Each structure stands twice: as structure tokens, then as C-alpha cells.
Short mmCIF file of C-alpha atoms and ligand atoms in Angstrom, two decimals:
data_model
loop_
_atom_site.label_atom_id
_atom_site.label_comp_id
_atom_site.label_asym_id
_atom_site.label_seq_id
_atom_site.Cartn_x
_atom_site.Cartn_y
_atom_site.Cartn_z
CA UNK A 1 252.88 112.86 61.67
CA UNK A 2 251.87 113.94 65.16
CA UNK A 3 249.07 116.49 65.09
CA UNK A 4 247.67 118.94 67.65
CA UNK A 5 243.94 118.43 67.50
CA UNK A 6 241.16 120.51 68.95
CA UNK A 7 238.44 118.10 70.05
CA UNK A 8 235.19 119.90 70.83
CA UNK A 9 232.74 117.79 72.84
CA UNK A 10 235.66 115.56 73.80
CA UNK A 11 234.16 114.68 77.20
CA UNK A 12 231.12 113.03 75.58
CA UNK A 13 230.41 109.45 74.58
CA UNK A 14 232.07 109.38 71.16
CA UNK A 15 234.64 112.05 72.05
CA UNK A 16 236.14 110.13 74.98
CA UNK A 17 236.57 106.97 72.90
CA UNK A 18 238.14 109.01 70.12
CA UNK A 19 240.66 110.60 72.52
CA UNK A 20 242.04 107.13 73.25
CA UNK A 21 242.44 106.28 69.57
CA UNK A 22 244.01 109.68 68.82
CA UNK A 23 246.56 109.27 71.58
CA UNK A 24 247.40 105.71 70.60
CA UNK A 25 247.97 106.97 67.04
CA UNK A 26 250.48 109.48 68.45
CA UNK A 27 248.36 112.65 68.21
CA UNK A 28 247.92 115.36 70.88
CA UNK A 29 244.26 116.18 71.54
CA UNK A 30 243.08 119.29 73.41
CA UNK A 31 239.51 119.06 74.71
CA UNK A 32 236.93 121.85 74.80
CA UNK A 33 233.63 120.86 76.38
CA UNK A 34 231.10 122.79 78.46
CA UNK A 35 230.05 119.57 80.25
CA UNK A 36 226.38 120.22 79.40
CA UNK A 37 225.97 116.49 78.72
CA UNK A 38 229.09 114.98 80.27
CA UNK A 39 231.43 115.13 83.23
CA UNK A 40 235.08 115.84 83.80
CA UNK A 41 235.31 112.39 85.41
CA UNK A 42 235.09 110.94 81.89
CA UNK A 43 238.27 112.78 80.91
CA UNK A 44 240.00 111.63 84.11
CA UNK A 45 239.16 108.04 83.22
CA UNK A 46 240.49 108.44 79.68
CA UNK A 47 243.71 109.81 81.19
CA UNK A 48 243.95 106.68 83.32
CA UNK A 49 243.49 104.43 80.29
CA UNK A 50 246.10 106.23 78.18
CA UNK A 51 248.48 107.07 81.04
CA UNK A 52 248.82 110.71 80.01
CA UNK A 53 247.29 114.07 80.85
CA UNK A 54 244.88 115.57 78.35
CA UNK A 55 244.53 119.37 78.24
CA UNK A 56 240.91 120.17 79.05
CA UNK A 57 239.06 123.52 78.84
CA UNK A 58 235.56 123.85 80.25
CA UNK A 59 234.34 126.29 77.62
CA UNK A 60 231.25 126.68 75.44
CA UNK A 61 232.30 126.76 71.80
CA UNK A 62 230.17 129.88 71.14
CA UNK A 63 232.27 131.82 73.69
CA UNK A 64 234.47 133.56 71.09
CA UNK A 65 237.02 135.24 73.42
CA UNK A 66 237.59 132.01 75.37
CA UNK A 67 237.91 130.01 72.16
CA UNK A 68 240.26 132.57 70.60
CA UNK A 69 242.52 132.29 73.65
CA UNK A 70 242.61 128.50 73.18
CA UNK A 71 243.49 128.85 69.49
CA UNK A 72 246.26 131.29 70.51
CA UNK A 73 247.59 128.91 73.18
CA UNK A 74 247.90 125.85 70.90
CA UNK A 75 248.85 125.58 67.30
CA UNK A 76 246.16 123.27 65.95
CA UNK A 77 246.59 121.13 62.85
CA UNK A 78 243.00 119.94 62.83
CA UNK A 79 239.62 120.19 64.54
CA UNK A 80 237.26 117.35 65.37
CA UNK A 81 233.88 118.89 66.12
CA UNK A 82 231.74 116.60 68.28
CA UNK A 83 230.14 119.32 70.41
CA UNK A 84 226.42 119.47 69.92
CA UNK A 85 223.07 118.67 71.45
CA UNK A 86 221.74 115.32 70.27
CA UNK A 87 218.45 114.35 71.93
CA UNK A 88 215.82 114.01 69.21
CA UNK A 89 212.73 114.44 71.44
CA UNK A 90 214.23 117.40 73.30
CA UNK A 91 215.02 119.06 69.96
CA UNK A 92 211.31 118.99 69.08
CA UNK A 93 210.45 120.66 72.42
CA UNK A 94 213.34 123.16 72.31
CA UNK A 95 214.15 123.81 68.65
CA UNK A 96 215.80 127.20 69.21
CA UNK A 97 218.19 125.75 71.76
CA UNK A 98 219.22 123.13 69.22
CA UNK A 99 219.55 125.50 66.28
CA UNK A 100 221.49 128.01 68.38
CA UNK A 101 223.85 125.51 69.98
CA UNK A 102 224.58 123.29 67.00
CA UNK A 103 224.65 125.96 64.28
CA UNK A 104 226.33 128.78 66.23
CA UNK A 105 229.07 126.55 67.65
CA UNK A 106 230.00 125.38 64.16
CA UNK A 107 229.95 128.90 62.69
CA UNK A 108 232.19 130.19 65.48
CA UNK A 109 234.62 127.33 64.92
CA UNK A 110 234.73 128.00 61.19
CA UNK A 111 235.51 131.69 61.75
CA UNK A 112 238.33 130.80 64.14
CA UNK A 113 239.60 128.08 61.82
CA UNK A 114 239.87 130.68 59.05
CA UNK A 115 241.47 133.26 61.33
CA UNK A 116 244.11 130.80 62.61
CA UNK A 117 244.64 128.95 59.33
CA UNK A 118 243.39 125.57 60.60
CA UNK A 119 242.18 124.00 57.39
CA UNK A 120 241.30 120.46 58.42
CA UNK A 121 237.96 119.85 60.09
CA UNK A 122 236.09 116.64 60.85
CA UNK A 123 232.39 117.03 61.53
CA UNK A 124 230.03 114.64 63.38
CA UNK A 125 227.15 114.14 61.01
CA UNK A 126 224.52 111.47 61.28
CA UNK A 127 222.52 108.86 59.41
CA UNK A 128 219.59 111.14 60.20
CA UNK A 129 220.52 113.34 57.17
CA UNK A 130 219.15 110.58 54.91
CA UNK A 131 215.67 111.10 56.41
CA UNK A 132 213.48 108.49 54.78
CA UNK A 133 215.99 106.24 53.00
CA UNK A 134 215.41 106.09 49.24
CA UNK A 135 217.53 102.93 48.96
CA UNK A 136 219.20 100.36 51.20
CA UNK A 137 222.02 100.02 51.91
CA UNK A 138 222.47 103.78 51.97
CA UNK A 139 225.41 105.21 50.06
CA UNK A 140 226.99 108.65 50.44
CA UNK A 141 225.36 109.57 47.14
CA UNK A 142 221.87 108.57 48.34
CA UNK A 143 219.33 111.36 48.62
CA UNK A 144 219.59 113.49 51.78
CA UNK A 145 217.29 116.02 53.43
CA UNK A 146 213.91 114.45 52.61
CA UNK A 147 211.83 113.18 55.52
CA UNK A 148 213.96 114.48 58.39
CA UNK A 149 211.46 114.55 61.24
CA UNK A 150 213.08 116.73 63.89
CA UNK A 151 215.18 119.87 64.51
CA UNK A 152 218.20 117.83 65.67
CA UNK A 153 218.35 116.04 62.34
CA UNK A 154 217.85 119.30 60.46
CA UNK A 155 220.83 120.90 62.25
CA UNK A 156 223.04 118.09 60.91
CA UNK A 157 221.66 118.47 57.39
CA UNK A 158 222.01 122.28 57.47
CA UNK A 159 225.55 122.09 58.82
CA UNK A 160 226.61 119.71 56.07
CA UNK A 161 225.39 122.34 53.57
CA UNK A 162 227.19 125.16 55.42
CA UNK A 163 230.44 123.19 55.45
CA UNK A 164 230.16 122.46 51.72
CA UNK A 165 229.66 126.18 51.00
CA UNK A 166 232.70 127.08 53.09
CA UNK A 167 234.85 124.57 51.22
CA UNK A 168 233.74 126.06 47.90
CA UNK A 169 234.63 129.57 49.08
CA UNK A 170 238.07 128.47 50.28
CA UNK A 171 239.41 125.44 48.41
CA UNK A 172 242.26 124.99 50.87
CA UNK A 173 239.80 123.65 53.47
CA UNK A 174 239.80 119.87 54.03
CA UNK A 175 236.43 119.00 55.51
CA UNK A 176 235.29 115.49 56.36
CA UNK A 177 231.62 114.79 57.04
CA UNK A 178 231.33 111.55 58.98
CA UNK A 179 227.80 110.17 58.95
CA UNK A 180 227.55 107.95 62.01
CA UNK A 181 225.04 105.15 62.04
CA UNK A 182 224.00 103.85 65.49
CA UNK A 183 226.96 104.05 67.89
CA UNK A 184 226.88 101.39 70.62
CA UNK A 185 229.26 99.65 73.01
CA UNK A 186 232.02 100.98 75.21
CA UNK A 187 235.76 100.79 75.74
CA UNK A 188 236.85 97.24 76.63
CA UNK A 189 238.16 98.43 80.03
CA UNK A 190 234.57 99.04 81.14
CA UNK A 191 235.63 102.39 82.62
CA UNK A 192 234.12 104.70 79.98
CA UNK A 193 230.85 104.42 78.08
CA UNK A 194 227.54 106.05 77.27
CA UNK A 195 226.07 107.81 80.30
CA UNK A 196 222.55 109.05 79.55
CA UNK A 197 221.48 111.68 82.09
CA UNK A 198 217.86 110.49 82.05
CA UNK A 199 215.89 107.42 80.95
CA UNK A 200 217.65 106.43 77.70
CA UNK A 201 215.91 107.12 74.39
CA UNK A 202 218.21 104.89 72.36
CA UNK A 203 217.73 101.15 72.31
CA UNK A 204 221.04 99.74 73.52
CA UNK A 205 221.45 101.87 76.67
CA UNK A 206 217.79 101.13 77.48
CA UNK A 207 218.36 97.37 77.10
CA UNK A 208 221.50 97.65 79.26
CA UNK A 209 219.53 99.34 82.04
CA UNK A 210 216.89 96.60 81.90
CA UNK A 211 219.64 93.96 82.11
CA UNK A 212 221.15 95.62 85.19
CA UNK A 213 217.71 95.92 86.83
CA UNK A 214 217.28 99.71 86.70
CA UNK A 215 214.32 99.44 84.30
CA UNK A 216 211.64 96.72 84.19
CA UNK A 217 211.33 95.80 80.55
CA UNK A 218 212.10 97.02 77.04
CA UNK A 219 209.24 98.49 75.03
CA UNK A 220 209.70 97.24 71.49
CA UNK A 221 208.36 100.04 69.30
CA UNK A 222 206.40 98.12 66.69
CA UNK A 223 206.54 94.54 65.39
CA UNK A 224 204.69 95.08 62.13
CA UNK A 225 207.43 96.62 60.00
CA UNK A 226 208.51 94.91 56.79
CA UNK A 227 211.69 93.55 58.31
CA UNK A 228 213.09 90.13 59.23
CA UNK A 229 210.95 89.84 62.40
CA UNK A 230 208.73 92.93 62.14
CA UNK A 231 210.87 95.08 64.45
CA UNK A 232 213.00 98.06 63.43
CA UNK A 233 216.37 97.36 61.82
CA UNK A 234 219.46 99.55 62.34
CA UNK A 235 223.17 99.53 61.62
CA UNK A 236 224.76 99.37 65.07
CA UNK A 237 228.44 100.29 65.07
CA UNK A 238 230.87 99.78 67.94
CA UNK A 239 231.95 103.18 69.29
CA UNK A 240 235.62 102.09 69.17
CA UNK A 241 235.32 101.38 65.44
CA UNK A 242 233.67 104.77 65.06
CA UNK A 243 236.48 106.44 67.01
CA UNK A 244 239.06 104.79 64.73
CA UNK A 245 237.22 106.24 61.74
CA UNK A 246 238.23 109.71 62.95
CA UNK A 247 241.90 108.76 63.05
CA UNK A 248 241.62 107.37 59.51
CA UNK A 249 239.94 110.59 58.32
CA UNK A 250 242.66 112.64 59.99
CA UNK A 251 245.39 110.75 58.16
CA UNK A 252 243.79 111.27 54.76
CA UNK A 253 244.75 114.65 53.43
CA UNK A 254 243.10 116.14 50.38
CA UNK A 255 241.29 119.45 49.88
CA UNK A 256 237.53 119.79 49.53
CA UNK A 257 234.63 118.06 51.26
CA UNK A 258 234.64 114.29 51.75
CA UNK A 259 231.67 112.40 53.10
CA UNK A 260 231.75 108.92 54.61
CA UNK A 261 229.22 106.62 56.17
CA UNK A 262 230.66 105.13 59.33
CA UNK A 263 228.59 101.97 59.38
CA UNK A 264 228.97 98.20 59.33
CA UNK A 265 226.77 97.38 56.35
CA UNK A 266 224.70 95.01 58.54
CA UNK A 267 221.18 95.52 59.80
CA UNK A 268 220.16 94.19 63.23
CA UNK A 269 216.56 94.09 64.44
CA UNK A 270 215.38 95.16 67.89
CA UNK A 271 214.70 91.54 68.86
CA UNK A 272 218.09 90.41 67.53
CA UNK A 273 219.79 93.11 69.58
CA UNK A 274 217.89 92.12 72.73
CA UNK A 275 218.90 88.48 72.17
CA UNK A 276 222.57 89.44 71.64
CA UNK A 277 222.59 91.54 74.81
CA UNK A 278 220.90 88.80 76.80
CA UNK A 279 223.60 86.35 75.70
CA UNK A 280 226.43 88.79 76.47
CA UNK A 281 225.08 89.64 79.92
CA UNK A 282 223.74 86.22 80.87
CA UNK A 283 220.54 88.01 81.96
CA UNK A 284 217.00 87.59 80.81
CA UNK A 285 215.75 90.79 79.18
CA UNK A 286 211.96 91.08 79.43
CA UNK A 287 210.28 93.02 76.64
CA UNK A 288 206.79 94.05 75.54
CA UNK A 289 205.58 94.95 72.10
CA UNK A 290 204.44 98.60 72.08
CA UNK A 291 203.15 101.11 69.53
CA UNK A 292 205.47 102.31 66.78
CA UNK A 293 207.48 105.39 67.85
CA UNK A 294 206.44 108.43 65.81
CA UNK A 295 209.12 109.44 63.30
CA UNK A 296 210.72 105.98 63.19
CA UNK A 297 211.61 104.24 59.96
CA UNK A 298 211.54 100.48 59.37
CA UNK A 299 215.14 99.94 58.38
CA UNK A 300 218.34 101.94 58.08
CA UNK A 301 221.76 100.52 57.24
CA UNK A 302 224.58 101.64 55.02
CA UNK A 303 227.47 100.68 52.85
CA UNK A 304 230.81 101.94 54.18
CA UNK A 305 232.69 100.90 51.03
CA UNK A 306 233.68 104.50 50.29
CA UNK A 307 235.44 104.86 53.65
CA UNK A 308 237.24 101.57 53.05
CA UNK A 309 238.44 102.60 49.57
CA UNK A 310 239.42 106.18 50.36
CA UNK A 311 240.52 106.34 53.99
CA UNK A 312 241.25 102.66 54.58
CA UNK A 313 238.75 102.25 57.39
CA UNK A 314 236.24 99.54 58.04
CA UNK A 315 234.33 98.37 61.09
CA UNK A 316 235.96 95.37 62.70
CA UNK A 317 234.05 94.77 65.91
CA UNK A 318 230.81 92.79 66.07
CA UNK A 319 227.47 93.40 67.72
CA UNK A 320 228.51 90.68 70.21
CA UNK A 321 231.65 92.71 71.08
CA UNK A 322 229.50 95.83 71.49
CA UNK A 323 227.02 94.07 73.79
CA UNK A 324 229.80 92.53 75.91
CA UNK A 325 231.58 95.88 76.28
CA UNK A 326 228.37 97.82 76.97
CA UNK A 327 227.46 95.23 79.61
CA UNK A 328 230.87 95.56 81.25
CA UNK A 329 230.47 99.35 81.41
CA UNK A 330 226.85 99.15 82.63
CA UNK A 331 227.43 96.47 85.26
CA UNK A 332 230.60 98.09 86.64
CA UNK A 333 229.06 101.58 86.57
CA UNK A 334 225.30 101.25 87.13
CA UNK A 335 225.15 104.98 87.93
CA UNK A 336 227.52 106.04 85.15
CA UNK A 337 230.20 108.58 86.00
CA UNK A 338 228.27 109.71 89.08
CA UNK A 339 228.92 106.40 90.84
CA UNK A 340 232.11 104.99 92.36
CA UNK A 341 234.88 103.65 90.12
CA UNK A 342 234.44 99.87 90.23
CA UNK A 343 236.70 98.89 87.39
P1 NAD B 1 227.52 113.57 73.83
O1 NAD B 1 226.37 114.39 74.26
O2 NAD B 1 227.95 112.44 74.70
O3 NAD B 1 228.79 114.48 73.53
C1 NAD B 1 228.68 115.81 73.06
C2 NAD B 1 229.51 116.68 73.97
O4 NAD B 1 229.45 118.03 73.54
C3 NAD B 1 229.03 116.66 75.42
O5 NAD B 1 230.13 116.33 76.25
C4 NAD B 1 228.54 118.10 75.68
O6 NAD B 1 228.78 118.49 77.02
C5 NAD B 1 229.34 118.88 74.68
N1 NAD B 1 228.72 120.12 74.17
C6 NAD B 1 227.48 120.27 73.63
N2 NAD B 1 227.33 121.53 73.18
C7 NAD B 1 228.49 122.19 73.46
C8 NAD B 1 228.95 123.50 73.22
N3 NAD B 1 228.18 124.40 72.62
N4 NAD B 1 230.20 123.84 73.62
C9 NAD B 1 231.00 122.92 74.24
N5 NAD B 1 230.62 121.66 74.47
C10 NAD B 1 229.38 121.29 74.08
O7 NAD B 1 227.19 113.02 72.35
P2 NAD B 1 227.93 111.94 71.47
O8 NAD B 1 227.04 110.75 71.39
O9 NAD B 1 229.32 111.78 71.93
O10 NAD B 1 227.85 112.66 70.07
C11 NAD B 1 228.93 113.43 69.55
C12 NAD B 1 228.49 114.06 68.25
O11 NAD B 1 228.10 113.03 67.35
C13 NAD B 1 227.29 114.99 68.37
O12 NAD B 1 227.47 116.07 67.48
C14 NAD B 1 226.13 114.14 67.93
O13 NAD B 1 225.08 114.90 67.41
C15 NAD B 1 226.79 113.29 66.86
N6 NAD B 1 226.09 112.01 66.64
C16 NAD B 1 225.85 111.19 67.69
C17 NAD B 1 225.15 110.00 67.49
C18 NAD B 1 224.84 109.09 68.65
O14 NAD B 1 223.93 108.28 68.54
N7 NAD B 1 225.54 109.15 69.77
C19 NAD B 1 224.73 109.64 66.21
C20 NAD B 1 225.02 110.50 65.15
C21 NAD B 1 225.71 111.68 65.37
C1 UD1 B 2 217.57 107.66 66.91
C2 UD1 B 2 217.19 109.03 66.40
C3 UD1 B 2 218.21 109.48 65.36
C4 UD1 B 2 219.63 109.42 65.93
C5 UD1 B 2 219.89 107.97 66.37
C6 UD1 B 2 221.27 107.73 66.91
C7 UD1 B 2 214.72 109.09 66.55
C8 UD1 B 2 213.44 109.19 65.78
N1 UD1 B 2 215.85 109.00 65.83
O1 UD1 B 2 217.52 106.81 65.84
O2 UD1 B 2 217.94 110.80 64.94
O3 UD1 B 2 220.57 109.79 64.94
O4 UD1 B 2 218.91 107.66 67.38
O5 UD1 B 2 221.44 108.28 68.16
O6 UD1 B 2 214.73 109.15 67.76
N2 UD1 B 2 213.58 101.07 70.00
C9 UD1 B 2 212.70 100.30 70.74
N3 UD1 B 2 212.58 100.58 72.07
C10 UD1 B 2 213.30 101.57 72.70
C11 UD1 B 2 214.18 102.35 71.92
C12 UD1 B 2 214.29 102.08 70.58
O7 UD1 B 2 212.06 99.40 70.22
O8 UD1 B 2 213.13 101.77 73.91
C13 UD1 B 2 213.76 100.75 68.58
C14 UD1 B 2 213.45 101.89 67.63
O9 UD1 B 2 212.10 101.87 67.25
C15 UD1 B 2 214.41 101.58 66.47
C16 UD1 B 2 215.61 100.91 67.15
O10 UD1 B 2 215.13 100.45 68.40
O11 UD1 B 2 213.83 100.62 65.60
C17 UD1 B 2 216.78 101.86 67.39
O12 UD1 B 2 216.30 103.01 68.08
P1 UD1 B 2 217.30 104.17 68.58
O13 UD1 B 2 218.40 103.57 69.37
O14 UD1 B 2 216.48 105.23 69.22
O15 UD1 B 2 217.96 104.71 67.21
P2 UD1 B 2 217.27 105.29 65.87
O16 UD1 B 2 215.83 105.07 65.86
O17 UD1 B 2 218.04 104.75 64.74
#
């Protein structure tokens, strides 16, 4: 059934990829984004890919009158809430900004959802809620909340708790907590992708900028972990697979709170990822071993069996696909959305 979906943060990295999957599944997304970490050009490019206009409102979610007007204008069947600040280091420097933005936006949305009877909500959570993993692969039932090292991660943990409380108070709510592992890659067209505003903090966009010649070399943060080659291991998931997870969650209708890891189940080390990107790009990627990054853990990967059993979703794209697509995006758009359209 076609659904009208409010997509907050829809101009961002994961949001734009999800818009494409929503539209190809026959849904009608409406985007609210204040463009604090994105640009309207991203929406324009999605419109080009899907061949349709997407209603877009440049609004901050905490702006209650503006949001109420949007709820009045459309009759939403569901909300996908991507909007949030996500830079770990910045959250340590500006905790109040993170708590205010991420918590307040979600509380405002919940109030409006209640007021307008929108009972289905999908929330962008993160692997970060597991803190220091007590077991690997992580399962949805694994311990959460212990060893979270930064305010960003704590906002995700706190919001999961808030959403669970809301679902208890009103059993007609259908809330899905999607715990993303490490999103990477880009749409195969090479016209949309991750567009960090500064020097990237995350590994894959950093590697991509080294490959394209914007940065000199990758600093590998530690090679003395207890992992396959001593470097950190993560569960990198193609952003298109992740986007499809939202469509699967949307199609599954049952009251209460449901939590899913969106992961591949496979761990990839820093050196393995550099090698895969080098192969995909045909470029040499110089690297140097550096100190461990404070707050990092050795390994983090997860089972997504629960998502497969309950919502019929599993990751299908490989790390090679992700590197090839990220390279296409990076090489065609070395300056991200600020540059000319080369694709
Ligand atoms: P992004 O920064 O590209 O997208 C977030 C979007 O939200 C941006 O377009 C930004 O302008 C917008 N925004 C932020 N605060 C807003 C507000 N108050 N009102 C309106 N718009 C607002 O990030 P992303 O990578 O697409 O992440 C989407 C969500 O997934 C975030 O909640 C993030 O915390 C979560 N997440 C991301 C990752 C990751 O590695 N990318 C991992 C786990 C979870
Ligand atoms: C980081 C965040 C986490 C967030 C996740 C996804 C921290 C402490 N954690 O996690 O909260 O949910 O991104 O966005 O920042 N690496 C290098 N060199 C680099 C960059 C990274 O060696 O220049 C290594 C890291 O040590 C790690 C791996 O690459 O082993 C992946 O790093 P990154 O992409 O930052 O993701 P996470 O550490 O998983």
C-alpha cells in the first residue's frame, strides 16, 4: 500500500538514498531538513534519479508551528526520523548542541505524531548504543548503554529508551529502532553520496579522498588490536542496503517497539578496506600506522538474523560494491555537491 511518509533529515547521506528506495517501492516521501549538514542540490539529484518531484521543506524539526503546518498539509502514514547531528568529536566539544538537537527534535516529532495520529515511526539508531561489545557478533539482545564514550552515542541510547517508554504508554504506536552499523558506499549512478563538510572522520570517506588526491595518506589508528591484522574491524554496510532496510521496516506492521541491527554480519579490517578501495579505484592508497584513536574499540560487527526473520531484509551488496560506488561518487564529484555535476 502506498504510504505518505515524513522523512526528517531526508537531504542527508542515508536520507537521500532512502528516498530513492521509498519511491521505487511506490511510497510518497515528504522531506523536512534544515540543511545544517546537507544541501538542496542532493534532493535535486534524487529527483533526477527517480524522475519525480519530491516535496521539500527547509525546516528545523524543533520549529513546532512550522512542523504542525506540515502535518496539517499532508496526511502522513509514517515517519522516518533521520534528522540529527552525528559527528562524534564535535559532540564531545558541544554536548548541549547535540542533546538539544537530537533529543528535542525527537520529542517534538513524538508530540506531533500523537496529535495527528501518526503511529508508525522508524528511528535511526546506531551500533554505538552497544558501547563496549559484550559479545560478537552483536545481537539485538546484547547489552546496551555500557561504555558509550561520547554525547552523540548517548543521545541515541537515551532516545531508544524514550521511544520504548512512549510505546508502553500508547500501545498503538509501532516504533522501529534501526541500529545501523557502518554505512558506506553511494548510489550506483555516482550522483549522490556522502559529502563530509570537513576532513572526514570516518574511514571510507577518508580513504576515498586519499584515492582522489585530496589527502596525502590514511592514518591507520592502531595495528596492535587483537584482530586479523591488528587493525580495527567493523561491519561496513552499503548505504543502499541500509536504505532498503527502511522500506522493509515500513512494510512490517505490528504494534510495540521492534529493534533490528542493519548489518552484514561480516567484519572488515582497516587494511582490508584500504586494499578493497585500492582495487576498486585502481589507485595506490598510501597509509601510515598511527596511534590508536581514543574511544575506539577493536572489533564491532553484528548478526542481522532478526531483521531477516521478521522483516525479510538482508544485506545483499558487498564491500567491493560499496568501494566501487563510493569511488564513482568521489571521482565524479571531488568537491561533493558544491562542485559541478559531472555524472
Ligand atoms: P547526515 O548528516 O548526512 O543527515 C542528517 C540530516 O539531518 C542532515 O541533512 C541535516 O541537515 C539534517 N538535520 C539535522 N538536525 C536537524 C534538525 N533539527 N531539523 C531538521 N534537519 C536536521 O547524516 P546521515 O549519515 O544521513 O545519518 C542519518 C541518521 O542516521 C542520523 O540520525 C545519524 O545519527 C544516524 N546514523 C548515522 C550513521 C552514519 O555513520 N552515517 C551511523 C549510525 C546512525
Ligand atoms: C565511528 C564513531 C561511531 C559512529 C560510526 C559510524 C567514533 C569513536 N565512533 O565509529 O560513534 O556510529 O563512526 O558513523 O568516532 N580509522 C582509521 N583511520 C581513519 C579513520 C578511521 O584507521 O582516518 C579506523 C578506526 O580506528 C576504526 C575504523 O577505521 O577501526 C572505522 O572508523 P570509523 O569509520 O570512524 O567508524 P567507527 O569507529 O566504527
